[in-house]
Coordinates of C-alpha atoms in Angstrom, one line a residue:
Chain A
X276 CA 0.0 0.0 0.0
X277 CA 1.2 3.5 0.8
X278 CA 4.9 3.7 0.2
X279 CA 5.8 7.3 1.3
X280 CA 7.9 8.3 4.3
X281 CA 6.5 8.0 7.9
X282 CA 5.6 11.8 7.9
X283 CA 4.0 11.5 4.4
X284 CA 1.9 8.8 5.7
X285 CA 0.9 10.6 8.8
X286 CA 0.0 13.7 6.6
X287 CA -2.1 11.5 4.4
X288 CA -4.1 10.1 7.3
X289 CA -4.5 13.5 8.7
X290 CA -5.9 14.7 5.5
X291 CA -8.3 11.9 5.4
X292 CA -9.5 12.4 9.0
X293 CA -10.0 16.0 8.3
X294 CA -12.3 15.2 5.4
X295 CA -14.1 12.8 7.7
X296 CA -14.6 15.5 10.4
X297 CA -15.7 18.2 7.9
X298 CA -18.3 15.7 6.5
X299 CA -19.7 14.6 9.9
X300 CA -19.6 17.7 12.0
X301 CA -22.1 19.7 10.2
X302 CA -24.6 16.8 10.9
X303 CA -23.4 16.7 14.7
X304 CA -24.2 20.6 14.8
X305 CA -27.6 19.9 13.4
X306 CA -28.3 17.4 16.1
X307 CA -26.9 19.6 18.7
X308 CA -29.1 22.5 17.7
X309 CA -32.2 20.4 17.5
X310 CA -31.6 19.3 21.2
X311 CA -31.1 22.9 22.5
X312 CA -33.8 25.1 23.8
X313 CA -34.4 28.1 21.3
X314 CA -33.7 30.6 24.1
X315 CA -30.2 29.0 24.8
X316 CA -29.1 29.7 21.1
X317 CA -28.1 33.2 22.1
X318 CA -25.5 32.2 24.7
X319 CA -23.2 29.4 24.2
X320 CA -23.0 29.5 20.5
X321 CA -20.0 27.3 20.3
X322 CA -20.3 25.0 23.2
X323 CA -20.1 21.7 21.6
X324 CA -22.7 20.1 24.0
X325 CA -26.4 21.4 23.9
X326 CA -27.1 23.7 27.0
X327 CA -30.0 22.2 28.9
X328 CA -30.7 19.5 26.3
X329 CA -34.4 19.0 25.4
X330 CA -36.6 17.1 23.2
X331 CA -39.1 19.9 22.9
X332 CA -38.2 20.9 19.5
X333 CA -38.9 17.4 18.1
X334 CA -42.1 17.2 20.0
X335 CA -43.3 20.5 18.5
X336 CA -42.3 19.7 14.8
X337 CA -44.0 16.3 15.2
X338 CA -47.2 18.1 16.2
X339 CA -47.2 16.7 19.8
X340 CA -47.7 20.0 21.7
X341 CA -50.3 22.7 21.5
X342 CA -49.6 26.1 19.7
X343 CA -49.2 27.8 23.1
X344 CA -46.3 25.5 24.1
X345 CA -44.8 25.5 20.6
X346 CA -44.7 29.4 20.7
X347 CA -43.1 29.4 24.2
X348 CA -40.4 27.1 22.8
X349 CA -39.5 29.5 19.8
X350 CA -41.9 28.2 17.2
X351 CA -44.6 30.2 15.3
X352 CA -47.4 28.1 16.7
X353 CA -48.7 27.3 13.1
X354 CA -49.7 23.9 12.5
X355 CA -46.8 21.6 11.5
X356 CA -46.8 17.8 11.4
X357 CA -43.5 16.1 10.4
X358 CA -44.8 12.8 11.2
X359 CA -47.2 13.0 8.4
X360 CA -44.7 14.5 6.0
X361 CA -42.2 11.7 6.9
X362 CA -45.0 9.0 6.2
X363 CA -45.7 10.9 2.9
X364 CA -42.0 10.8 1.9
X365 CA -41.8 7.1 2.6
X366 CA -44.9 6.4 0.5
X367 CA -43.6 8.6 -2.3
X368 CA -40.1 7.2 -2.5
X369 CA -41.3 3.6 -1.7
X370 CA -44.0 3.6 -4.4
X371 CA -41.7 5.0 -7.0
X372 CA -38.8 2.9 -6.3
X373 CA -40.7 -0.5 -6.4
X374 CA -43.0 0.1 -9.4
X375 CA -40.5 1.9 -11.4
X376 CA -37.8 -0.9 -10.9
X377 CA -40.2 -3.6 -11.7
X378 CA -41.4 -2.0 -15.0
X379 CA -37.9 -0.9 -16.0
X380 CA -36.7 -4.4 -15.4
X381 CA -39.4 -5.8 -17.8
X382 CA -38.5 -3.3 -20.5
X383 CA -34.8 -3.9 -20.0
X384 CA -35.2 -7.6 -20.4
X385 CA -37.4 -7.1 -23.5
X386 CA -34.7 -4.8 -24.9
X387 CA -31.9 -7.3 -24.1
X388 CA -33.4 -10.5 -24.9
X389 CA -36.6 -10.6 -27.0
X390 CA -36.6 -10.0 -30.7
X391 CA -39.2 -7.9 -32.5
X392 CA -39.4 -5.2 -35.0
X393 CA -39.0 -1.6 -33.6
X394 CA -37.2 -2.7 -30.5
X395 CA -34.0 -0.8 -31.3
X396 CA -35.9 2.2 -32.3
X397 CA -37.9 2.4 -29.3
X398 CA -34.7 2.0 -27.1
X399 CA -33.0 4.7 -29.0
X400 CA -35.8 7.1 -28.3
X401 CA -35.8 6.4 -24.8
X402 CA -32.1 6.9 -24.5
X403 CA -32.5 10.3 -26.3
X404 CA -34.8 11.4 -23.5
X405 CA -31.8 11.3 -21.1
X406 CA -30.7 14.5 -22.8
X407 CA -33.9 16.5 -21.9
X408 CA -33.4 18.2 -18.6
X409 CA -36.2 17.5 -16.2
X410 CA -37.3 21.2 -15.9
X411 CA -38.4 21.1 -19.5
X412 CA -40.9 18.4 -19.1
X413 CA -41.7 19.6 -15.6
X414 CA -43.8 22.7 -16.9
X415 CA -46.1 20.8 -19.3
X416 CA -46.5 17.8 -16.7
X417 CA -47.7 20.4 -14.2
X418 CA -50.2 21.7 -16.7
X419 CA -51.2 18.1 -17.4
X420 CA -51.7 17.2 -13.7
X421 CA -53.7 20.4 -13.3
X422 CA -55.9 19.6 -16.3
X423 CA -56.5 16.0 -15.0
X424 CA -57.4 17.3 -11.5
X425 CA -54.4 15.5 -10.1
X426 CA -52.9 18.4 -8.0
X427 CA -52.5 17.6 -4.4
X428 CA -53.1 13.8 -4.9
X429 CA -50.7 10.9 -4.4
X430 CA -51.2 9.8 -8.1
X431 CA -50.4 13.3 -9.3
X432 CA -47.2 13.2 -7.1
X433 CA -45.9 9.8 -8.2
X434 CA -47.1 9.3 -11.8
X435 CA -44.4 11.1 -13.8
X436 CA -41.7 8.9 -12.5
X437 CA -43.7 5.8 -11.3
X438 CA -43.4 3.8 -14.6
X439 CA -39.9 4.7 -15.8
X440 CA -36.9 6.7 -16.0
X441 CA -34.6 6.4 -19.0
X442 CA -31.7 5.7 -16.9
X443 CA -33.2 2.7 -15.1
X444 CA -34.2 1.2 -18.4
X445 CA -30.7 1.6 -19.7
X446 CA -29.1 0.4 -16.6
X447 CA -30.9 -2.8 -16.3
X448 CA -30.8 -3.6 -20.1
X449 CA -27.0 -3.3 -19.8
X450 CA -27.1 -5.7 -16.9
X451 CA -29.3 -8.3 -18.6
X452 CA -27.1 -8.3 -21.7
X453 CA -24.1 -9.0 -19.5
X454 CA -25.6 -12.4 -18.0
X455 CA -24.8 -15.5 -19.9
X456 CA -27.6 -17.0 -22.0
X457 CA -27.0 -20.6 -21.1
X458 CA -29.4 -20.7 -18.2
X459 CA -32.1 -19.2 -20.2
X460 CA -31.6 -21.5 -23.2
X461 CA -31.7 -24.6 -20.8
X462 CA -35.0 -23.3 -19.5
X463 CA -36.4 -22.7 -22.9
X464 CA -35.6 -26.3 -23.9
X465 CA -37.8 -27.3 -21.0
X466 CA -40.7 -25.2 -22.5
X467 CA -40.5 -22.2 -20.0
X468 CA -42.2 -19.2 -21.7
X469 CA -41.0 -15.6 -21.8
X470 CA -43.0 -14.6 -18.8
X471 CA -41.9 -17.6 -16.6
X472 CA -38.4 -17.0 -17.7
X473 CA -38.4 -13.3 -16.6
X474 CA -40.4 -13.9 -13.3
X475 CA -38.8 -17.4 -12.2
X476 CA -35.3 -17.3 -13.7
X477 CA -34.0 -13.8 -14.5
X478 CA -35.5 -11.8 -11.8
X479 CA -34.1 -14.1 -9.1
X480 CA -30.7 -14.0 -10.8
X481 CA -30.6 -10.2 -10.9
X482 CA -31.2 -9.4 -7.2
X483 CA -28.1 -7.3 -7.0
X484 CA -28.6 -4.8 -9.7
X485 CA -32.3 -4.7 -9.0
X486 CA -31.6 -3.7 -5.4
X487 CA -29.0 -1.2 -6.6
X488 CA -31.2 0.6 -9.0
X489 CA -34.2 0.6 -6.5
X490 CA -31.9 1.9 -3.7
X491 CA -30.7 4.8 -6.0
X492 CA -34.3 5.6 -6.8
X493 CA -35.2 5.6 -3.2
X494 CA -32.4 8.2 -2.5
X495 CA -33.2 10.5 -5.2
X496 CA -37.0 10.5 -4.7
X497 CA -36.3 11.1 -1.0
X498 CA -34.5 14.1 -2.1
X499 CA -37.1 15.4 -4.7
X500 CA -38.3 19.0 -4.0
X501 CA -39.3 20.9 -7.1
X502 CA -42.2 18.5 -8.4
X503 CA -43.5 17.7 -5.0
X504 CA -43.4 21.5 -4.2
X505 CA -45.7 22.2 -7.2
X506 CA -48.0 19.3 -7.0
X507 CA -48.0 18.3 -3.4
X508 CA -48.6 21.6 -1.6
X509 CA -51.6 20.3 0.6
X510 CA -51.0 18.8 4.0
X511 CA -52.1 15.3 2.9
X512 CA -49.5 15.1 0.1
X513 CA -46.7 17.2 1.6
X514 CA -43.4 15.4 1.6
X515 CA -40.5 16.2 4.1
X516 CA -38.5 18.4 1.7
X517 CA -41.7 20.6 1.0
X518 CA -42.6 20.4 4.7
X519 CA -39.2 22.0 5.7
X520 CA -39.7 24.6 3.1
X521 CA -43.1 25.6 4.3
X522 CA -41.8 25.5 8.0
X523 CA -39.1 27.8 7.0
X524 CA -41.5 30.3 5.6
X525 CA -43.7 30.1 8.9
X526 CA -40.8 31.2 11.0
X527 CA -41.6 34.1 13.2
X528 CA -40.3 37.4 11.7
X529 CA -37.3 38.2 14.0
X530 CA -35.4 35.2 13.0
X531 CA -35.7 31.7 11.4
X532 CA -36.8 29.0 14.1
X533 CA -33.4 27.3 13.9
X534 CA -34.0 24.7 16.6
X535 CA -37.3 23.6 15.0
X536 CA -35.8 23.6 11.6
X537 CA -32.9 21.4 12.6
X538 CA -35.2 19.1 14.5
X539 CA -37.2 18.7 11.2
X540 CA -33.9 18.3 9.3
X541 CA -32.7 15.5 11.7
X542 CA -36.0 13.7 10.6
X543 CA -35.2 14.0 7.0
X544 CA -31.7 12.4 7.6
X545 CA -32.7 9.5 10.0
X546 CA -34.5 7.2 7.5
X547 CA -31.9 7.4 4.9
X548 CA -29.2 6.9 7.6
X549 CA -31.0 3.7 8.6
X550 CA -30.9 2.6 5.0
X551 CA -27.2 3.2 5.0
X552 CA -26.6 1.3 8.2
X553 CA -28.7 -1.7 7.0
X554 CA -27.6 -1.7 3.3
X555 CA -24.4 0.4 3.6
X556 CA -22.1 -2.2 2.1
X557 CA -24.3 -2.9 -0.9
X558 CA -25.0 0.9 -1.5
X559 CA -21.2 1.8 -1.2
X560 CA -20.2 -1.1 -3.5
X561 CA -22.8 -0.3 -6.0
X562 CA -21.4 3.1 -6.8
X563 CA -19.2 2.0 -9.5
X564 CA -19.2 3.6 -12.9
X565 CA -16.4 1.6 -14.3
X566 CA -18.8 -1.3 -14.2
X567 CA -21.3 0.3 -16.2
X568 CA -19.6 -0.1 -19.6
Chain B
X265 CA -26.3 -27.1 -49.8
X266 CA -29.2 -27.9 -47.9
X267 CA -29.2 -24.9 -45.6
X268 CA -31.4 -25.1 -42.5
X269 CA -32.0 -21.5 -41.6
X270 CA -33.0 -21.4 -38.1
X271 CA -36.5 -19.9 -37.9
X272 CA -36.0 -16.1 -37.0
X273 CA -37.6 -15.7 -33.6
X274 CA -40.2 -13.1 -33.3
X275 CA -41.3 -12.1 -29.8
X276 CA -43.6 -9.3 -31.1
X277 CA -46.5 -9.7 -28.8
X278 CA -44.7 -10.5 -25.8
X279 CA -42.0 -8.0 -26.4
X280 CA -44.5 -5.0 -26.6
X281 CA -46.4 -6.4 -23.7
X282 CA -43.2 -6.3 -21.7
X283 CA -42.6 -2.7 -22.9
X284 CA -46.1 -1.6 -22.2
X285 CA -45.9 0.0 -18.7
X286 CA -42.6 1.8 -19.7
X287 CA -43.8 3.0 -23.1
X288 CA -46.9 4.3 -21.5
X289 CA -45.0 6.3 -19.0
X290 CA -42.5 7.4 -21.6
X291 CA -45.3 8.6 -24.0
X292 CA -47.3 10.4 -21.4
X293 CA -44.8 12.0 -19.2
X294 CA -41.7 12.3 -21.4
X295 CA -42.6 12.5 -25.2
X296 CA -45.9 14.4 -25.0
X297 CA -44.7 17.0 -22.5
X298 CA -41.5 17.4 -24.7
X299 CA -43.7 18.2 -27.7
X300 CA -46.0 20.3 -25.6
X301 CA -43.0 22.3 -24.1
X302 CA -41.8 23.2 -27.5
X303 CA -45.3 24.4 -28.5
X304 CA -45.7 26.4 -25.2
X305 CA -42.4 28.1 -26.0
X306 CA -44.1 29.6 -29.1
X307 CA -47.1 30.8 -27.4
X308 CA -48.3 33.4 -24.8
X309 CA -49.6 31.3 -21.9
X310 CA -50.4 32.3 -18.4
X311 CA -51.9 29.0 -17.1
X312 CA -55.3 30.7 -17.0
X313 CA -55.7 31.4 -20.7
X314 CA -55.4 29.0 -23.5
X315 CA -51.9 29.2 -25.1
X316 CA -52.0 31.7 -28.0
X317 CA -49.4 31.3 -30.7
X318 CA -47.1 34.3 -30.9
X319 CA -44.3 32.9 -33.2
X320 CA -40.8 33.5 -32.1
X321 CA -41.8 36.4 -29.8
X322 CA -40.6 34.7 -26.5
X323 CA -37.2 33.9 -28.2
X324 CA -36.9 37.6 -29.4
X325 CA -37.7 38.7 -25.8
X326 CA -34.8 36.5 -24.4
X327 CA -32.3 38.5 -26.5
X328 CA -33.3 41.7 -24.7
X329 CA -33.9 40.1 -21.3
X330 CA -31.0 41.1 -18.9
X331 CA -32.1 38.9 -16.1
X332 CA -32.0 35.9 -18.6
X333 CA -28.5 36.6 -19.5
X334 CA -27.7 37.3 -15.8
X335 CA -29.1 33.8 -14.9
X336 CA -26.9 32.2 -17.6
X337 CA -23.9 34.0 -16.4
X338 CA -24.3 33.1 -12.7
X339 CA -25.2 29.6 -13.5
X340 CA -22.0 29.2 -15.4
X341 CA -20.0 30.8 -12.6
X342 CA -21.6 28.4 -10.2
X343 CA -20.8 25.4 -12.5
X344 CA -17.3 26.4 -12.8
X345 CA -16.8 26.8 -9.0
X346 CA -18.7 23.9 -8.1
X347 CA -17.2 21.4 -10.7
X348 CA -13.6 22.5 -10.2
X349 CA -13.7 22.4 -6.3
X350 CA -15.8 19.2 -6.2
X351 CA -13.7 17.2 -8.6
X352 CA -10.3 18.4 -7.1
X353 CA -11.4 17.5 -3.6
X354 CA -13.0 14.1 -4.7
X355 CA -9.8 13.2 -6.6
X356 CA -7.6 14.0 -3.6
X357 CA -9.9 12.1 -1.2
X358 CA -10.3 9.1 -3.6
X359 CA -6.6 8.9 -4.0
X360 CA -6.0 8.9 -0.3
X361 CA -8.6 6.2 0.2
X362 CA -7.1 4.2 -2.5
X363 CA -3.6 4.2 -1.1
X364 CA -4.5 4.0 2.6
X365 CA -7.5 2.0 3.4
X366 CA -10.4 -0.3 2.0
X367 CA -12.7 0.6 5.0
X368 CA -16.3 0.3 4.1
X369 CA -17.3 2.2 7.2
X370 CA -15.2 5.3 6.1
X371 CA -16.8 5.1 2.7
X372 CA -20.3 4.9 4.0
X373 CA -19.6 8.0 6.3
X374 CA -18.4 10.0 3.4
X375 CA -21.5 9.1 1.5
X376 CA -23.9 10.5 4.1
X377 CA -24.2 14.1 2.7
X378 CA -25.2 12.6 -0.7
X379 CA -28.2 10.8 0.9
X380 CA -29.6 14.0 2.5
X381 CA -32.1 16.1 0.6
X382 CA -30.5 19.3 -0.8
X383 CA -33.3 21.3 1.0
X384 CA -31.8 19.9 4.3
X385 CA -28.3 20.6 3.2
X386 CA -29.4 24.3 2.4
X387 CA -31.1 24.8 5.7
X388 CA -28.2 23.4 7.7
X389 CA -25.6 25.6 5.9
X390 CA -28.0 28.5 6.1
X391 CA -27.8 27.9 9.8
X392 CA -24.1 27.4 10.1
X393 CA -23.5 30.5 8.0
X394 CA -26.1 32.6 9.8
X395 CA -24.5 36.1 10.3
X396 CA -25.1 36.4 13.9
X397 CA -25.6 33.0 15.5
X398 CA -24.0 30.7 12.8
X399 CA -21.1 28.4 13.9
X400 CA -18.9 29.3 11.0
X401 CA -19.1 33.0 11.5
X402 CA -18.7 32.6 15.2
X403 CA -15.4 30.6 14.4
X404 CA -14.3 33.4 12.1
X405 CA -14.8 36.0 14.6
X406 CA -13.0 33.7 17.2
X407 CA -9.7 33.8 15.1
X408 CA -10.1 37.5 14.8
X409 CA -11.2 37.7 11.1
X410 CA -13.6 40.6 10.1
X411 CA -15.5 38.9 7.4
X412 CA -19.0 37.7 7.8
X413 CA -19.8 34.8 5.4
X414 CA -23.4 35.2 4.3
X415 CA -25.6 34.2 1.4
X416 CA -26.8 37.8 1.3
X417 CA -23.3 39.1 0.3
X418 CA -23.2 39.7 -3.2
X419 CA -19.6 38.7 -3.5
X420 CA -19.8 35.7 -1.2
X421 CA -23.1 34.2 -2.1
X422 CA -22.4 32.2 -5.1
X423 CA -19.0 30.8 -3.9
X424 CA -20.9 29.7 -0.8
X425 CA -23.6 27.9 -2.6
X426 CA -20.9 26.2 -4.9
X427 CA -18.9 25.2 -1.8
X428 CA -22.0 24.0 0.1
X429 CA -23.0 21.7 -2.9
X430 CA -19.5 20.6 -3.2
X431 CA -19.4 19.6 0.3
X432 CA -22.6 17.5 -0.4
X433 CA -21.4 15.7 -3.4
X434 CA -17.5 15.3 -2.9
X435 CA -17.9 12.1 -1.0
X436 CA -20.2 10.6 -3.6
X437 CA -17.9 11.7 -6.5
X438 CA -14.9 10.3 -4.5
X439 CA -16.5 7.0 -4.2
X440 CA -17.1 6.9 -8.0
X441 CA -13.4 7.9 -8.7
X442 CA -12.2 5.4 -6.0
X443 CA -14.0 2.5 -7.8
X444 CA -12.3 3.6 -10.9
X445 CA -8.9 3.5 -9.2
X446 CA -9.5 -0.1 -7.8
X447 CA -9.4 -1.1 -11.6
X448 CA -5.8 0.0 -11.9
X449 CA -3.5 -3.1 -11.4
X450 CA -1.9 -3.3 -8.1
X451 CA 1.5 -4.4 -9.5
X452 CA 2.1 -1.1 -11.3
X453 CA 2.4 0.6 -7.8
X454 CA 4.5 -2.3 -6.5
X455 CA 7.1 -1.8 -9.3
X456 CA 6.9 1.9 -9.2
X457 CA 7.6 1.7 -5.6
X458 CA 10.7 -0.5 -6.0
X459 CA 11.9 1.8 -8.6
X460 CA 11.9 4.4 -5.9
X461 CA 8.9 6.6 -7.0
X462 CA 7.1 8.7 -4.4
X463 CA 3.4 8.7 -3.8
X464 CA 2.8 12.0 -5.6
X465 CA 4.8 10.7 -8.7
X466 CA 2.7 7.4 -8.7
X467 CA -0.4 9.6 -8.6
X468 CA 0.6 11.7 -11.5
X469 CA 2.2 8.8 -13.7
X470 CA -0.1 5.8 -12.8
X471 CA -3.3 6.8 -11.2
X472 CA -4.3 9.8 -13.2
X473 CA -3.7 8.6 -16.7
X474 CA -5.4 5.2 -16.1
X475 CA -8.3 6.9 -14.4
X476 CA -8.9 9.1 -17.5
X477 CA -12.1 7.4 -18.8
X478 CA -13.8 7.2 -15.4
X479 CA -12.8 10.8 -14.6
X480 CA -14.1 12.0 -18.0
X481 CA -17.5 10.4 -17.4
X482 CA -17.8 11.5 -13.8
X483 CA -16.8 15.0 -14.9
X484 CA -19.5 15.3 -17.6
X485 CA -22.3 13.6 -15.4
X486 CA -21.5 16.1 -12.6
X487 CA -21.4 19.0 -15.0
X488 CA -24.8 18.3 -16.4
X489 CA -26.0 17.8 -12.8
X490 CA -24.5 21.1 -11.8
X491 CA -26.4 23.1 -14.4
X492 CA -29.6 22.0 -12.7
X493 CA -29.0 23.6 -9.4
X494 CA -32.3 24.8 -7.8
X495 CA -33.0 23.4 -4.2
X496 CA -30.1 25.1 -2.5
X497 CA -30.8 28.6 -3.7
X498 CA -34.5 28.1 -3.2
X499 CA -33.9 27.4 0.4
X500 CA -31.1 29.5 1.8
X501 CA -33.1 32.7 1.4
X502 CA -35.9 31.6 3.9
X503 CA -38.3 31.0 1.2
X504 CA -37.8 34.4 -0.4
X505 CA -36.3 34.8 -3.9
X506 CA -32.6 34.6 -4.3
X507 CA -30.6 37.8 -4.9
X508 CA -29.5 38.5 -8.4
X509 CA -26.2 37.0 -7.8
X510 CA -27.5 33.6 -7.1
X511 CA -30.6 33.7 -9.4
X512 CA -29.7 30.7 -11.4
X513 CA -31.3 29.5 -14.6
X514 CA -33.3 26.8 -13.0
X515 CA -34.8 29.4 -10.4
X516 CA -35.4 31.9 -13.2
X517 CA -37.5 29.3 -15.1
X518 CA -39.4 28.4 -12.0
X519 CA -40.0 32.2 -11.3
X520 CA -41.1 33.0 -14.7
X521 CA -43.6 30.0 -14.7
X522 CA -45.0 29.8 -11.2
X523 CA -44.5 33.3 -9.8
X524 CA -45.3 35.4 -12.9
X525 CA -47.2 32.8 -14.7
X526 CA -45.3 33.4 -17.9
X527 CA -45.5 29.8 -19.0
X528 CA -44.6 30.4 -22.7
X529 CA -41.7 32.4 -21.8
X530 CA -40.4 30.0 -19.2
X531 CA -40.6 27.2 -21.7
X532 CA -38.5 29.3 -24.1
X533 CA -35.9 29.7 -21.5
X534 CA -36.0 25.9 -20.7
X535 CA -35.5 25.4 -24.4
X536 CA -32.2 27.2 -24.2
X537 CA -31.1 24.9 -21.3
X538 CA -32.1 21.9 -23.5
X539 CA -29.7 23.2 -26.1
X540 CA -26.9 23.9 -23.8
X541 CA -27.1 20.6 -22.3
X542 CA -27.5 19.0 -25.5
X543 CA -24.1 20.4 -26.7
X544 CA -22.6 19.2 -23.5
X545 CA -23.9 15.6 -24.0
X546 CA -22.4 15.6 -27.5
X547 CA -19.2 16.7 -25.9
X548 CA -19.6 13.8 -23.4
X549 CA -20.0 11.3 -26.3
X550 CA -16.8 12.6 -28.1
X551 CA -14.9 12.7 -25.0
X552 CA -15.9 9.1 -24.0
X553 CA -14.9 7.9 -27.5
X554 CA -11.5 9.7 -27.3
X555 CA -10.8 8.5 -23.8
X556 CA -10.7 4.6 -23.9
X557 CA -8.5 3.6 -21.1
X558 CA -4.9 2.6 -21.7
X559 CA -5.8 -0.4 -19.8
X560 CA -8.5 -1.7 -22.3

């Protein structure tokens, strides 16, 4: 491994440690602020430990305390319910990730293995759509959702990305092309049809890439802001990112309600952090462009 | 010759059945809105009226629109700051990991900012950079510096936005580059080491040249992503519009469409973005073809 001098080696580790601290410390500060009573923000700004640690900020953003108590703790007293928003976010990203992965796997399989006229043209057109930036289709899609009466509904929220993204189709097709045909040929001799082949043989063989693309989709939809901001304004369809934006605007005039905002922010980090803890190895090892030839 | 041609397989029905959900989603939410978007860019449309054809009027208006040119300019400024800092830091970080450790825990920790919504990241840094109470500015005062870093400072705003997003994506980018570095044969480093080459020399003469294809791909993908900055500037001003120095092209389109209801004009601005990103994609293809790894 490293072949420099002792000093060089120490310097390299020091640089790596610095990067780690710079990455993690802001999150520590987020949690620290969320546990601090609002009034205490104005004294020990840089004490690393929260002064008079409290859970009140979490309780008020989760809608567990009345407006009076919330105002006393530094909030605006306006109704806010991050429990609901978290649930909406989970539904939003969960639905999109499962349905989209399944549909794109079907298409990827057809593009990789089935033969029919028009196949390559259809694939080419889908790949060309990779070049269109999301904002361009977002404007007409908003008009469409409005015309269909889908604003502030879960279908309106998920539909545009529910069935496909060009990238997922491309990614899964490339993977199906890379698996050896022998298994499928053997199954075909035994009279397994295309559907049985896909469902009983190809899907179980492809668990790794399917999980990879589903996880990536969960992460991206979890982070989505602009589309849910336009289509999911109402309380029932408000996801976490939009909830945070609304909460920010409700802040009392003198200054943003930082302790409440950081409590809400912690809630937007915890679920993906759990994902990382349980699936971290898979997620980390799936980030590999060079395997995507 | 008694040529027995194998019967050409034709999975016509099954094929299109397998494609049905994806083609449906594609037709309704990609193809149709693309056509509609081009049409809107040629109309006067406020969401309340029906689109009325105005020819190239919106595009003519673009040419005299200082705010549009400003948006392009500040977006380009952002892209340069963001891509340069992010790629340089990620490259260094990846090289350090590659030569020092294979720890999955470390890699997972570096990935955390990528998992978090940009909205959260914007809020977190708006708080860290709060002029009065923010940790960073407190620190600066602590070491006796006079400067207050703030998203409201015309000079600092864009560098800060760029650095915040670089902070969020450096770990992710580093992991992509690190995966590329793992493809470099280990024995190259061993023989270089026997020949007495130092780490910096090895980085320059082994890692960097062999990483070129991965680096090119990562660079162009981040470049295209970088143009689409929106969430951060939408959040750090407390829900108010950003200052002109950070009013990027995505925000300008959003503002035209949903604050002023100039749907037609917004679509025309979005068309410009399509062209810019299209050119970048062509560049990407050419770079990829030109940069087959020396390993292959």
